[in-house]
PDB file of C-alpha atoms (C1' of nucleotides) in Angstrom:
ATOM      1  CA  MET S 225     121.310  75.631  30.602  1.00  0.00           C
ATOM      2  CA  ARG S 226     121.552  72.130  31.627  1.00  0.00           C
ATOM      3  CA  ILE S 227     121.687  69.038  29.178  1.00  0.00           C
ATOM      4  CA  GLY S 228     120.125  65.862  29.869  1.00  0.00           C
ATOM      5  CA  TYR S 229     118.721  62.541  28.525  1.00  0.00           C
ATOM      6  CA  PRO S 230     115.728  60.326  29.366  1.00  0.00           C
ATOM      7  CA  CYS S 231     115.404  57.351  31.748  1.00  0.00           C
ATOM      8  CA  ILE S 232     118.128  54.927  30.610  1.00  0.00           C
ATOM      9  CA  ASN S 233     121.940  54.917  30.703  1.00  0.00           C
ATOM     10  CA  ARG S 234     123.487  52.390  28.694  1.00  0.00           C
ATOM     11  CA  SER S 235     127.055  52.667  29.871  1.00  0.00           C
ATOM     12  CA  ILE S 236     126.828  51.802  33.388  1.00  0.00           C
ATOM     13  CA  GLY S 237     125.330  48.337  33.260  1.00  0.00           C
ATOM     14  CA  CYS S 238     122.147  48.655  35.557  1.00  0.00           C
ATOM     15  CA  LYS S 239     118.510  49.896  34.860  1.00  0.00           C
ATOM     16  CA  SER S 240     116.500  52.002  37.046  1.00  0.00           C
ATOM     17  CA  SER S 241     113.373  50.768  35.385  1.00  0.00           C
ATOM     18  CA  LYS S 242     113.309  47.151  36.161  1.00  0.00           C
ATOM     19  CA  THR S 243     109.840  45.827  36.310  1.00  0.00           C
ATOM     20  CA  PHE S 244     107.958  42.633  36.514  1.00  0.00           C
ATOM     21  CA  ARG S 245     104.532  41.363  35.438  1.00  0.00           C
ATOM     22  CA  LEU S 246     101.407  42.084  37.315  1.00  0.00           C
ATOM     23  CA  ASN S 247     100.367  38.496  37.870  1.00  0.00           C
ATOM     24  CA  SER S 248     103.766  37.969  39.821  1.00  0.00           C
ATOM     25  CA  TYR S 249     103.176  40.859  42.073  1.00  0.00           C
ATOM     26  CA  SER S 250     104.171  40.586  45.675  1.00  0.00           C
ATOM     27  CA  GLU S 251     105.299  43.054  48.281  1.00  0.00           C
ATOM     28  CA  THR S 252     108.661  41.262  48.411  1.00  0.00           C
ATOM     29  CA  ARG S 253     109.125  41.356  44.657  1.00  0.00           C
ATOM     30  CA  LEU S 254     108.356  45.126  44.691  1.00  0.00           C
ATOM     31  CA  ARG S 255     110.772  45.891  47.460  1.00  0.00           C
ATOM     32  CA  GLU S 256     113.538  44.014  45.669  1.00  0.00           C
ATOM     33  CA  ILE S 257     112.859  45.739  42.336  1.00  0.00           C
ATOM     34  CA  VAL S 258     112.452  49.155  43.929  1.00  0.00           C
ATOM     35  CA  ASN S 259     115.589  48.687  45.928  1.00  0.00           C
ATOM     36  CA  ASN S 260     117.385  47.859  42.672  1.00  0.00           C
ATOM     37  CA  ASN S 261     115.865  50.859  40.802  1.00  0.00           C
ATOM     38  CA  LEU S 262     116.753  53.435  43.515  1.00  0.00           C
ATOM     39  CA  LYS S 263     120.393  52.230  43.795  1.00  0.00           C
ATOM     40  CA  CYS S 264     120.795  52.325  39.997  1.00  0.00           C
ATOM     41  CA  LEU S 265     119.181  55.836  39.899  1.00  0.00           C
ATOM     42  CA  MET S 266     121.856  57.160  42.319  1.00  0.00           C
ATOM     43  CA  LYS S 267     124.561  55.469  39.957  1.00  0.00           C
ATOM     44  CA  ILE S 268     123.207  57.096  36.983  1.00  0.00           C
ATOM     45  CA  LEU S 269     123.156  60.552  38.710  1.00  0.00           C
ATOM     46  CA  LYS S 270     126.733  60.209  39.898  1.00  0.00           C
ATOM     47  CA  TYR S 271     127.791  59.147  36.178  1.00  0.00           C
ATOM     48  CA  ASN S 272     125.707  62.333  34.900  1.00  0.00           C
ATOM     49  CA  LYS S 273     127.397  64.572  37.313  1.00  0.00           C
ATOM     50  CA  LYS S 274     130.898  63.387  36.304  1.00  0.00           C
ATOM     51  CA  ASN S 275     129.977  64.187  32.674  1.00  0.00           C
ATOM     52  CA  HIS S 276     128.411  67.507  33.488  1.00  0.00           C
ATOM     53  CA  MET S 277     124.865  66.356  32.664  1.00  0.00           C
ATOM     54  CA  LEU S 278     122.609  68.035  35.262  1.00  0.00           C
ATOM     55  CA  PHE S 279     119.227  67.298  33.701  1.00  0.00           C
ATOM     56  CA  PHE S 280     117.791  63.907  33.802  1.00  0.00           C
ATOM     57  CA  ARG S 281     114.303  62.250  33.347  1.00  0.00           C
ATOM     58  CA  ILE S 282     113.476  59.769  35.807  1.00  0.00           C
ATOM     59  CA  THR S 283     111.618  56.565  34.337  1.00  0.00           C
ATOM     60  CA  SER S 284     107.967  56.082  35.343  1.00  0.00           C
ATOM     61  CA  ASP S 285     108.771  52.604  36.231  1.00  0.00           C
ATOM     62  CA  LEU S 286     110.832  53.620  39.175  1.00  0.00           C
ATOM     63  CA  VAL S 287     108.303  52.003  41.395  1.00  0.00           C
ATOM     64  CA  PRO S 288     106.145  49.436  39.241  1.00  0.00           C
ATOM     65  CA  PHE S 289     102.350  49.356  39.738  1.00  0.00           C
ATOM     66  CA  ALA S 290     102.733  52.368  42.295  1.00  0.00           C
ATOM     67  CA  SER S 291      99.373  53.793  40.762  1.00  0.00           C
ATOM     68  CA  HIS S 292      97.734  50.396  40.438  1.00  0.00           C
ATOM     69  CA  PRO S 293      95.109  49.228  43.012  1.00  0.00           C
ATOM     70  CA  VAL S 294      97.067  46.024  43.640  1.00  0.00           C
ATOM     71  CA  CYS S 295      99.554  48.046  45.321  1.00  0.00           C
ATOM     72  CA  GLU S 296      99.187  48.894  48.935  1.00  0.00           C
ATOM     73  CA  PHE S 297     102.722  49.061  49.924  1.00  0.00           C
ATOM     74  CA  ASP S 298     104.033  52.263  51.738  1.00  0.00           C
ATOM     75  CA  TRP S 299     106.919  52.697  49.364  1.00  0.00           C
ATOM     76  CA  GLN S 300     107.468  56.327  50.425  1.00  0.00           C
ATOM     77  CA  GLY S 301     107.818  55.412  54.096  1.00  0.00           C
ATOM     78  CA  TYR S 302     109.779  52.213  53.453  1.00  0.00           C
ATOM     79  CA  PHE S 303     112.512  53.952  51.068  1.00  0.00           C
ATOM     80  CA  SER S 304     112.230  57.228  52.544  1.00  0.00           C
ATOM     81  CA  ASN S 305     116.075  57.327  53.257  1.00  0.00           C
ATOM     82  CA  GLU S 306     116.957  56.384  49.693  1.00  0.00           C
ATOM     83  CA  PHE S 307     114.548  58.847  48.140  1.00  0.00           C
ATOM     84  CA  GLY S 308     115.805  61.566  50.513  1.00  0.00           C
ATOM     85  CA  SER S 309     119.528  60.704  49.574  1.00  0.00           C
ATOM     86  CA  ILE S 310     118.639  61.100  45.861  1.00  0.00           C
ATOM     87  CA  GLY S 311     116.771  64.329  46.433  1.00  0.00           C
ATOM     88  CA  ASP S 312     119.788  65.779  48.423  1.00  0.00           C
ATOM     89  CA  TYR S 313     122.355  64.661  45.750  1.00  0.00           C
ATOM     90  CA  VAL S 314     120.161  66.434  43.059  1.00  0.00           C
ATOM     91  CA  ARG S 315     119.823  69.571  45.101  1.00  0.00           C
ATOM     92  CA  GLU S 316     123.595  69.729  46.095  1.00  0.00           C
ATOM     93  CA  ASN S 317     124.676  69.338  42.501  1.00  0.00           C
ATOM     94  CA  ASP S 318     122.053  71.880  41.186  1.00  0.00           C
ATOM     95  CA  MET S 319     120.575  69.034  38.962  1.00  0.00           C
ATOM     96  CA  ARG S 320     117.103  69.259  37.630  1.00  0.00           C
ATOM     97  CA  ILE S 321     114.561  66.314  37.259  1.00  0.00           C
ATOM     98  CA  SER S 322     111.651  65.851  34.900  1.00  0.00           C
ATOM     99  CA  MET S 323     109.170  62.832  34.537  1.00  0.00           C
ATOM    100  CA  HIS S 324     107.121  61.916  31.573  1.00  0.00           C
ATOM    101  CA  PRO S 325     104.000  59.630  32.177  1.00  0.00           C
ATOM    102  CA  ASP S 326     103.523  57.481  29.127  1.00  0.00           C
ATOM    103  CA  GLN S 327     100.753  57.506  26.461  1.00  0.00           C
ATOM    104  CA  PHE S 328      98.084  55.913  28.826  1.00  0.00           C
ATOM    105  CA  ASN S 329      97.966  59.276  30.650  1.00  0.00           C
ATOM    106  CA  VAL S 330      94.997  61.147  29.004  1.00  0.00           C
ATOM    107  CA  LEU S 331      93.493  63.831  31.156  1.00  0.00           C
ATOM    108  CA  ASN S 332      90.937  64.973  28.682  1.00  0.00           C
ATOM    109  CA  SER S 333      89.580  61.440  27.967  1.00  0.00           C
ATOM    110  CA  LYS S 334      85.871  60.938  27.515  1.00  0.00           C
ATOM    111  CA  ARG S 335      86.298  57.769  29.570  1.00  0.00           C
ATOM    112  CA  LYS S 336      85.705  58.340  33.322  1.00  0.00           C
ATOM    113  CA  ASP S 337      88.097  55.253  34.234  1.00  0.00           C
ATOM    114  CA  VAL S 338      90.875  56.533  31.991  1.00  0.00           C
ATOM    115  CA  VAL S 339      90.652  60.097  33.749  1.00  0.00           C
ATOM    116  CA  GLU S 340      90.765  58.429  37.068  1.00  0.00           C
ATOM    117  CA  ASN S 341      93.629  56.138  36.292  1.00  0.00           C
ATOM    118  CA  SER S 342      95.604  59.197  34.757  1.00  0.00           C
ATOM    119  CA  VAL S 343      95.021  61.193  37.952  1.00  0.00           C
ATOM    120  CA  ARG S 344      96.176  58.211  40.075  1.00  0.00           C
ATOM    121  CA  GLU S 345      99.317  58.078  37.979  1.00  0.00           C
ATOM    122  CA  LEU S 346     100.024  61.708  38.178  1.00  0.00           C
ATOM    123  CA  ILE S 347      99.748  61.561  41.923  1.00  0.00           C
ATOM    124  CA  TYR S 348     102.248  58.755  41.888  1.00  0.00           C
ATOM    125  CA  HIS S 349     104.904  60.892  39.744  1.00  0.00           C
ATOM    126  CA  ALA S 350     104.380  63.879  42.123  1.00  0.00           C
ATOM    127  CA  GLU S 351     104.877  61.712  45.138  1.00  0.00           C
ATOM    128  CA  VAL S 352     108.324  60.461  43.683  1.00  0.00           C
ATOM    129  CA  LEU S 353     109.450  64.076  43.490  1.00  0.00           C
ATOM    130  CA  ASP S 354     107.925  65.012  46.770  1.00  0.00           C
ATOM    131  CA  THR S 355     109.443  62.117  48.679  1.00  0.00           C
ATOM    132  CA  MET S 356     112.929  63.201  47.099  1.00  0.00           C
ATOM    133  CA  GLY S 357     112.086  66.578  48.801  1.00  0.00           C
ATOM    134  CA  LEU S 358     112.476  68.503  45.389  1.00  0.00           C
ATOM    135  CA  ASP S 359     110.844  71.855  44.728  1.00  0.00           C
ATOM    136  CA  ARG S 360     108.482  72.687  42.007  1.00  0.00           C
ATOM    137  CA  THR S 361     111.040  73.427  39.462  1.00  0.00           C
ATOM    138  CA  HIS S 362     111.284  69.668  38.960  1.00  0.00           C
ATOM    139  CA  LYS S 363     108.431  68.890  36.555  1.00  0.00           C
ATOM    140  CA  ILE S 364     106.038  66.305  35.167  1.00  0.00           C
ATOM    141  CA  GLN S 365     105.244  66.692  31.401  1.00  0.00           C
ATOM    142  CA  ILE S 366     102.223  65.287  29.683  1.00  0.00           C
ATOM    143  CA  HIS S 367     100.501  65.824  26.489  1.00  0.00           C
ATOM    144  CA  VAL S 368      97.093  67.421  26.032  1.00  0.00           C
ATOM    145  CA  GLY S 369      95.629  64.301  25.189  1.00  0.00           C
ATOM    146  CA  GLY S 370      92.958  63.010  22.485  1.00  0.00           C
ATOM    147  CA  MET S 371      90.986  65.104  19.993  1.00  0.00           C
ATOM    148  CA  TYR S 372      87.783  63.106  19.688  1.00  0.00           C
ATOM    149  CA  ARG S 373      86.849  64.928  16.544  1.00  0.00           C
ATOM    150  CA  ASP S 374      86.283  68.109  18.513  1.00  0.00           C
ATOM    151  CA  LYS S 375      89.489  70.020  19.288  1.00  0.00           C
ATOM    152  CA  LYS S 376      88.071  72.958  20.962  1.00  0.00           C
ATOM    153  CA  GLY S 377      85.836  70.763  23.159  1.00  0.00           C
ATOM    154  CA  SER S 378      88.593  68.535  23.983  1.00  0.00           C
ATOM    155  CA  MET S 379      90.972  71.477  24.937  1.00  0.00           C
ATOM    156  CA  ALA S 380      88.036  72.998  27.069  1.00  0.00           C
ATOM    157  CA  ARG S 381      87.809  69.578  28.798  1.00  0.00           C
ATOM    158  CA  PHE S 382      91.611  69.545  29.596  1.00  0.00           C
ATOM    159  CA  GLN S 383      91.433  72.980  31.023  1.00  0.00           C
ATOM    160  CA  LYS S 384      88.361  72.147  33.378  1.00  0.00           C
ATOM    161  CA  ARG S 385      90.138  68.776  34.433  1.00  0.00           C
ATOM    162  CA  TYR S 386      93.405  70.583  34.983  1.00  0.00           C
ATOM    163  CA  LYS S 387      91.815  73.158  37.390  1.00  0.00           C
ATOM    164  CA  SER S 388      90.363  70.360  39.638  1.00  0.00           C
ATOM    165  CA  LEU S 389      93.674  68.605  39.995  1.00  0.00           C
ATOM    166  CA  ASP S 390      95.266  68.068  43.598  1.00  0.00           C
ATOM    167  CA  ILE S 391      97.700  70.844  44.077  1.00  0.00           C
ATOM    168  CA  ARG S 392     100.623  68.267  44.298  1.00  0.00           C
ATOM    169  CA  ILE S 393     100.158  67.617  40.748  1.00  0.00           C
ATOM    170  CA  LYS S 394      99.168  71.243  39.573  1.00  0.00           C
ATOM    171  CA  LYS S 395     102.472  72.695  40.925  1.00  0.00           C
ATOM    172  CA  ARG S 396     104.559  70.319  38.732  1.00  0.00           C
ATOM    173  CA  LEU S 397     102.508  69.698  35.653  1.00  0.00           C
ATOM    174  CA  VAL S 398     103.477  71.121  32.333  1.00  0.00           C
ATOM    175  CA  ILE S 399     102.144  70.362  28.789  1.00  0.00           C
ATOM    176  CA  GLU S 400     104.089  69.618  25.704  1.00  0.00           C
ATOM    177  CA  ASN S 401     103.222  70.051  22.181  1.00  0.00           C
ATOM    178  CA  ASP S 402     102.805  66.762  20.552  1.00  0.00           C
ATOM    179  CA  HIS S 403     103.649  65.555  16.945  1.00  0.00           C
ATOM    180  CA  GLY S 404     100.111  65.444  15.437  1.00  0.00           C
ATOM    181  CA  MET S 405      97.287  66.991  17.370  1.00  0.00           C
ATOM    182  CA  TYR S 406      98.088  69.748  19.755  1.00  0.00           C
ATOM    183  CA  ASN S 407     100.903  72.163  18.566  1.00  0.00           C
ATOM    184  CA  THR S 408     102.639  74.909  20.303  1.00  0.00           C
ATOM    185  CA  SER S 409     100.005  77.542  19.716  1.00  0.00           C
ATOM    186  CA  ASP S 410      97.256  75.121  21.068  1.00  0.00           C
ATOM    187  CA  CYS S 411      99.389  74.520  24.356  1.00  0.00           C
ATOM    188  CA  LEU S 412      99.977  78.344  24.673  1.00  0.00           C
ATOM    189  CA  ASP S 413      96.057  78.920  24.349  1.00  0.00           C
ATOM    190  CA  ILE S 414      95.661  76.409  27.059  1.00  0.00           C
ATOM    191  CA  SER S 415      98.414  78.006  29.168  1.00  0.00           C
ATOM    192  CA  ALA S 416      96.846  81.559  28.920  1.00  0.00           C
ATOM    193  CA  LYS S 417      93.620  80.112  30.325  1.00  0.00           C
ATOM    194  CA  THR S 418      95.210  77.878  33.018  1.00  0.00           C
ATOM    195  CA  GLY S 419      98.656  79.242  34.014  1.00  0.00           C
ATOM    196  CA  ILE S 420     100.184  75.850  33.035  1.00  0.00           C
ATOM    197  CA  PRO S 421     103.722  76.178  31.704  1.00  0.00           C
ATOM    198  CA  VAL S 422     104.582  75.059  28.200  1.00  0.00           C
ATOM    199  CA  LEU S 423     107.335  72.382  27.545  1.00  0.00           C
ATOM    200  CA  PHE S 424     108.573  73.096  23.955  1.00  0.00           C
ATOM    201  CA  ASP S 425     109.333  70.012  21.968  1.00  0.00           C
ATOM    202  CA  PHE S 426     111.489  71.101  18.883  1.00  0.00           C
ATOM    203  CA  PHE S 427     111.144  67.793  17.043  1.00  0.00           C
ATOM    204  CA  HIS S 428     107.414  67.717  17.436  1.00  0.00           C
ATOM    205  CA  GLU S 429     107.202  71.402  16.268  1.00  0.00           C
ATOM    206  CA  SER S 430     108.792  70.235  12.965  1.00  0.00           C
ATOM    207  CA  LEU S 431     106.218  67.431  12.552  1.00  0.00           C
ATOM    208  CA  ASN S 432     103.182  69.465  13.612  1.00  0.00           C
ATOM    209  CA  PRO S 433     104.184  73.264  13.043  1.00  0.00           C
ATOM    210  CA  SER S 434     102.493  76.179  14.768  1.00  0.00           C
ATOM    211  CA  GLY S 435     103.600  78.409  12.059  1.00  0.00           C
ATOM    212  CA  MET S 436     105.617  80.619  14.448  1.00  0.00           C
ATOM    213  CA  SER S 437     109.331  81.201  14.023  1.00  0.00           C
ATOM    214  CA  LEU S 438     111.549  79.370  16.522  1.00  0.00           C
ATOM    215  CA  LYS S 439     112.387  82.685  18.373  1.00  0.00           C
ATOM    216  CA  LYS S 440     108.669  83.721  18.745  1.00  0.00           C
ATOM    217  CA  SER S 441     107.844  80.407  20.084  1.00  0.00           C
ATOM    218  CA  LEU S 442     110.546  80.653  22.646  1.00  0.00           C
ATOM    219  CA  LYS S 443     109.469  84.065  23.624  1.00  0.00           C
ATOM    220  CA  LEU S 444     105.943  83.270  24.281  1.00  0.00           C
ATOM    221  CA  ILE S 445     106.939  79.876  25.997  1.00  0.00           C
ATOM    222  CA  GLU S 446     109.446  81.676  28.234  1.00  0.00           C
ATOM    223  CA  GLY S 447     106.484  83.837  29.515  1.00  0.00           C
ATOM    224  CA  THR S 448     104.496  80.636  30.594  1.00  0.00           C
ATOM    225  CA  TRP S 449     107.247  79.680  33.112  1.00  0.00           C
ATOM    226  CA  LYS S 450     107.018  81.592  36.439  1.00  0.00           C
ATOM    227  CA  ARG S 451     109.967  82.245  38.477  1.00  0.00           C
ATOM    228  CA  VAL S 452     109.009  79.288  40.911  1.00  0.00           C
ATOM    229  CA  ASP S 453     108.718  76.940  37.952  1.00  0.00           C
ATOM    230  CA  GLY S 454     112.367  77.619  36.861  1.00  0.00           C
ATOM    231  CA  ILE S 455     113.652  78.169  33.517  1.00  0.00           C
ATOM    232  CA  PRO S 456     111.789  76.454  30.463  1.00  0.00           C
ATOM    233  CA  MET S 457     112.485  72.746  29.818  1.00  0.00           C
ATOM    234  CA  VAL S 458     112.804  71.926  26.101  1.00  0.00           C
ATOM    235  CA  ASP S 459     112.863  68.496  24.460  1.00  0.00           C
ATOM    236  CA  TYR S 460     115.164  68.266  21.620  1.00  0.00           C
ATOM    237  CA  SER S 461     115.597  65.649  18.869  1.00  0.00           C
ATOM    238  CA  HIS S 462     115.649  65.488  14.987  1.00  0.00           C
ATOM    239  CA  HIS S 463     114.421  63.151  12.461  1.00  0.00           C
ATOM    240  CA  HIS S 464     115.285  59.552  12.189  1.00  0.00           C
ATOM    241  CA  SER S 465     117.613  58.447   9.376  1.00  0.00           C
ATOM    242  CA  ASN S 466     114.217  57.218   7.637  1.00  0.00           C
ATOM    243  CA  PRO S 467     112.605  60.572   7.112  1.00  0.00           C
ATOM    244  CA  ALA S 468     109.138  58.967   6.871  1.00  0.00           C
ATOM    245  CA  SER S 469     109.509  57.712  10.369  1.00  0.00           C
ATOM    246  CA  LYS S 470     108.272  59.844  13.290  1.00  0.00           C
ATOM    247  CA  LYS S 471     110.713  58.158  15.452  1.00  0.00           C
ATOM    248  CA  HIS S 472     113.499  59.919  17.302  1.00  0.00           C
ATOM    249  CA  ALA S 473     116.969  60.148  15.701  1.00  0.00           C
ATOM    250  CA  GLU S 474     119.501  57.196  16.370  1.00  0.00           C
ATOM    251  CA  THR S 475     122.322  59.630  17.339  1.00  0.00           C
ATOM    252  CA  ILE S 476     122.674  63.458  17.551  1.00  0.00           C
ATOM    253  CA  LYS S 477     123.521  65.328  14.487  1.00  0.00           C
ATOM    254  CA  ILE S 478     125.987  67.602  16.154  1.00  0.00           C
ATOM    255  CA  ARG S 479     126.010  70.441  13.453  1.00  0.00           C
ATOM    256  CA  ASP S 480     122.198  70.643  13.657  1.00  0.00           C
ATOM    257  CA  PHE S 481     122.425  70.898  17.404  1.00  0.00           C
ATOM    258  CA  HIS S 482     125.049  73.623  17.047  1.00  0.00           C
ATOM    259  CA  LYS S 483     122.533  75.513  14.815  1.00  0.00           C
ATOM    260  CA  PHE S 484     119.943  75.178  17.408  1.00  0.00           C
ATOM    261  CA  LEU S 485     122.061  76.457  20.142  1.00  0.00           C
ATOM    262  CA  VAL S 486     122.904  79.410  17.997  1.00  0.00           C
ATOM    263  CA  TYR S 487     119.294  80.122  16.985  1.00  0.00           C
ATOM    264  CA  THR S 488     117.898  79.880  20.367  1.00  0.00           C
ATOM    265  CA  ARG S 489     120.193  82.723  21.857  1.00  0.00           C
ATOM    266  CA  PRO S 490     119.662  84.411  24.203  1.00  0.00           C
ATOM    267  CA  TYR S 491     117.012  82.063  25.587  1.00  0.00           C
ATOM    268  CA  ASP S 492     118.132  79.975  28.546  1.00  0.00           C
ATOM    269  CA  MET S 493     116.556  76.602  28.880  1.00  0.00           C
ATOM    270  CA  ASP S 494     117.278  73.081  30.121  1.00  0.00           C
ATOM    271  CA  ILE S 495     117.430  70.642  27.213  1.00  0.00           C
ATOM    272  CA  MET S 496     116.268  67.116  27.088  1.00  0.00           C
ATOM    273  CA  LEU S 497     117.905  65.105  24.261  1.00  0.00           C
ATOM    274  CA  GLU S 498     115.556  62.641  23.081  1.00  0.00           C
ATOM    275  CA  ILE S 499     117.826  60.510  21.111  1.00  0.00           C
ATOM    276  CA  LYS S 500     118.125  56.749  21.021  1.00  0.00           C
ATOM    277  CA  ASP S 501     121.731  56.328  22.092  1.00  0.00           C
ATOM    278  CA  LYS S 502     120.914  58.320  25.256  1.00  0.00           C
ATOM    279  CA  GLU S 503     123.975  59.270  27.245  1.00  0.00           C
ATOM    280  CA  LYS S 504     126.293  58.941  24.336  1.00  0.00           C
ATOM    281  CA  SER S 505     124.759  61.838  22.396  1.00  0.00           C
ATOM    282  CA  ALA S 506     124.393  63.941  25.507  1.00  0.00           C
ATOM    283  CA  ILE S 507     127.978  63.637  26.222  1.00  0.00           C
ATOM    284  CA  ARG S 508     128.856  64.986  22.748  1.00  0.00           C
ATOM    285  CA  ALA S 509     126.185  67.830  23.213  1.00  0.00           C
ATOM    286  CA  VAL S 510     127.772  68.903  26.501  1.00  0.00           C
ATOM    287  CA  GLU S 511     131.069  69.144  24.892  1.00  0.00           C
ATOM    288  CA  LEU S 512     129.528  71.538  22.498  1.00  0.00           C
ATOM    289  CA  ALA S 513     127.271  73.354  24.914  1.00  0.00           C
ATOM    290  CA  ARG S 514     130.249  73.900  27.330  1.00  0.00           C
ATOM    291  CA  LYS S 515     131.412  76.722  25.042  1.00  0.00           C
ATOM    292  CA  ASP S 516     128.154  78.442  25.359  1.00  0.00           C
ATOM    293  CA  SER S 517     127.844  81.076  27.966  1.00  0.00           C
ATOM    294  CA  ARG S 518     124.400  79.801  29.180  1.00  0.00           C
ATOM    295  CA  PHE S 519     125.776  76.365  30.128  1.00  0.00           C
ATOM    296  CA  LEU S 520     125.732  75.676  33.854  1.00  0.00           C
ATOM    297  CA  ILE S 521     128.878  74.030  35.294  1.00  0.00           C
ATOM    298  CA  VAL S 522     128.788  72.900  39.044  1.00  0.00           C
ATOM    299  CA  HIS S 523     132.158  73.145  40.763  1.00  0.00           C
ATOM    300  CA  ARG S 524     131.837  70.741  43.549  1.00  0.00           C
TER     301      ARG S 524
ATOM    302  C1'  DG J  46     119.617  27.914  28.212  1.00  0.00           C
ATOM    303  C1'  DG J  47     117.040  29.836  24.453  1.00  0.00           C
ATOM    304  C1'  DC J  48     113.012  31.159  22.150  1.00  0.00           C
ATOM    305  C1'  DA J  49     108.627  33.226  21.139  1.00  0.00           C
ATOM    306  C1'  DG J  50     104.615  35.365  23.042  1.00  0.00           C
ATOM    307  C1'  DT J  51     103.278  38.661  25.889  1.00  0.00           C
ATOM    308  C1'  DC J  52     102.969  42.729  28.758  1.00  0.00           C
ATOM    309  C1'  DA J  53      98.068  47.678  33.301  1.00  0.00           C
ATOM    310  C1'  DA J  54      96.897  51.308  31.050  1.00  0.00           C
ATOM    311  C1'  DG J  55      95.010  55.117  25.139  1.00  0.00           C
ATOM    312  C1'  DT J  56      94.214  57.263  20.859  1.00  0.00           C
ATOM    313  C1'  DA J  57      94.713  58.013  15.885  1.00  0.00           C
ATOM    314  C1'  DC J  58      95.331  56.456  11.551  1.00  0.00           C
ATOM    315  C1'  DG J  59      95.855  53.626   7.303  1.00  0.00           C
ATOM    316  C1'  DC J  60      94.390  49.760   5.313  1.00  0.00           C
TER     317       DC J  60
ATOM    318  C1'  DG G 130      87.187  46.571  11.951  1.00  0.00           C
ATOM    319  C1'  DC G 131      91.916  45.229  12.602  1.00  0.00           C
ATOM    320  C1'  DG G 132      96.760  46.225  13.003  1.00  0.00           C
ATOM    321  C1'  DT G 133     100.214  49.364  13.997  1.00  0.00           C
ATOM    322  C1'  DA G 134     102.763  53.329  15.581  1.00  0.00           C
ATOM    323  C1'  DC G 135     103.902  56.184  19.233  1.00  0.00           C
ATOM    324  C1'  DT G 136     108.281  53.072  22.175  1.00  0.00           C
ATOM    325  C1'  DT G 137     110.905  49.485  24.048  1.00  0.00           C
ATOM    326  C1'  DG G 138     112.663  46.308  26.210  1.00  0.00           C
ATOM    327  C1'  DA G 139     112.431  42.442  29.273  1.00  0.00           C
ATOM    328  C1'  DC G 140     109.623  39.181  31.667  1.00  0.00           C
ATOM    329  C1'  DT G 141     107.763  34.578  31.662  1.00  0.00           C
ATOM    330  C1'  DG G 142     106.362  30.108  30.430  1.00  0.00           C
ATOM    331  C1'  DC G 143     107.599  26.407  27.631  1.00  0.00           C
ATOM    332  C1'  DC G 144     110.531  23.344  25.299  1.00  0.00           C
TER     333       DC G 144
END
DNA sequence: GGCAGTCAAGTACGC
DNA sequence: GCGTACTTGACTGCC
């Protein structure tokens, strides 16, 4: 079990998701920004290691506009040393990385241009992890997509598109239950037909229940992760202080998290805390999880 | 220097 | 049909 948080660290004073506007695009600008982002990413990982947080979601903005036609820059070649060092550091410290393309990524869209853009964006995400030299336990998570008033048809379209994807994407792609359309059971159905692992989002399950118990969900989900995929990844959050909101919580409720750890025994998993105050909550979660026999400590 | 408008991209839903 | 929520700040032009 590793504990992590997504994309942004508010304690160390730099951002690995610095970007710029498309109309001010230039190769020089891109080089400057990517250089900044990679340096900051390394700082974040070192901070994380010090605090026993071995799971981290890398921002999709690491290389701005990488999947946009405007970008013809060979960022993999130019920054191969920096990407390599980050990958080495991740491996040496037994860390795990995930990435989560944002809502514009809709593989089952009915629009051809949307699908093409999504595939390009997925290739970019896969290339980030490949350039770091990371194996296929480091994943890219997406949602199934839209419903288009025909859930079955839309699920079938996802499956068809998934099967035709480039192997670089396929070996890393996992699907996550969302908060309103495709729940855990739907994702398991798709997994049964495609072999794609299912990433369980505990908060989304509460908003869009599958009807299964937590234990049953975890048992079925564990079965979708093959040995080469690593142990399951789980997203954890709970309700915002305004219960009507579907937003993530501002800070972790440590008692609830403790219950979650107890209920999920003996299933092993890496837990991504999708909580607004990021590393602050993650540090508190680590304090608690360290007492759990599943928790992974690296002594180096 | 500070402010407000805007930013590559999708979909669903409430009014 | 339009604005807003997902999220999410921070870039940029204008004063």
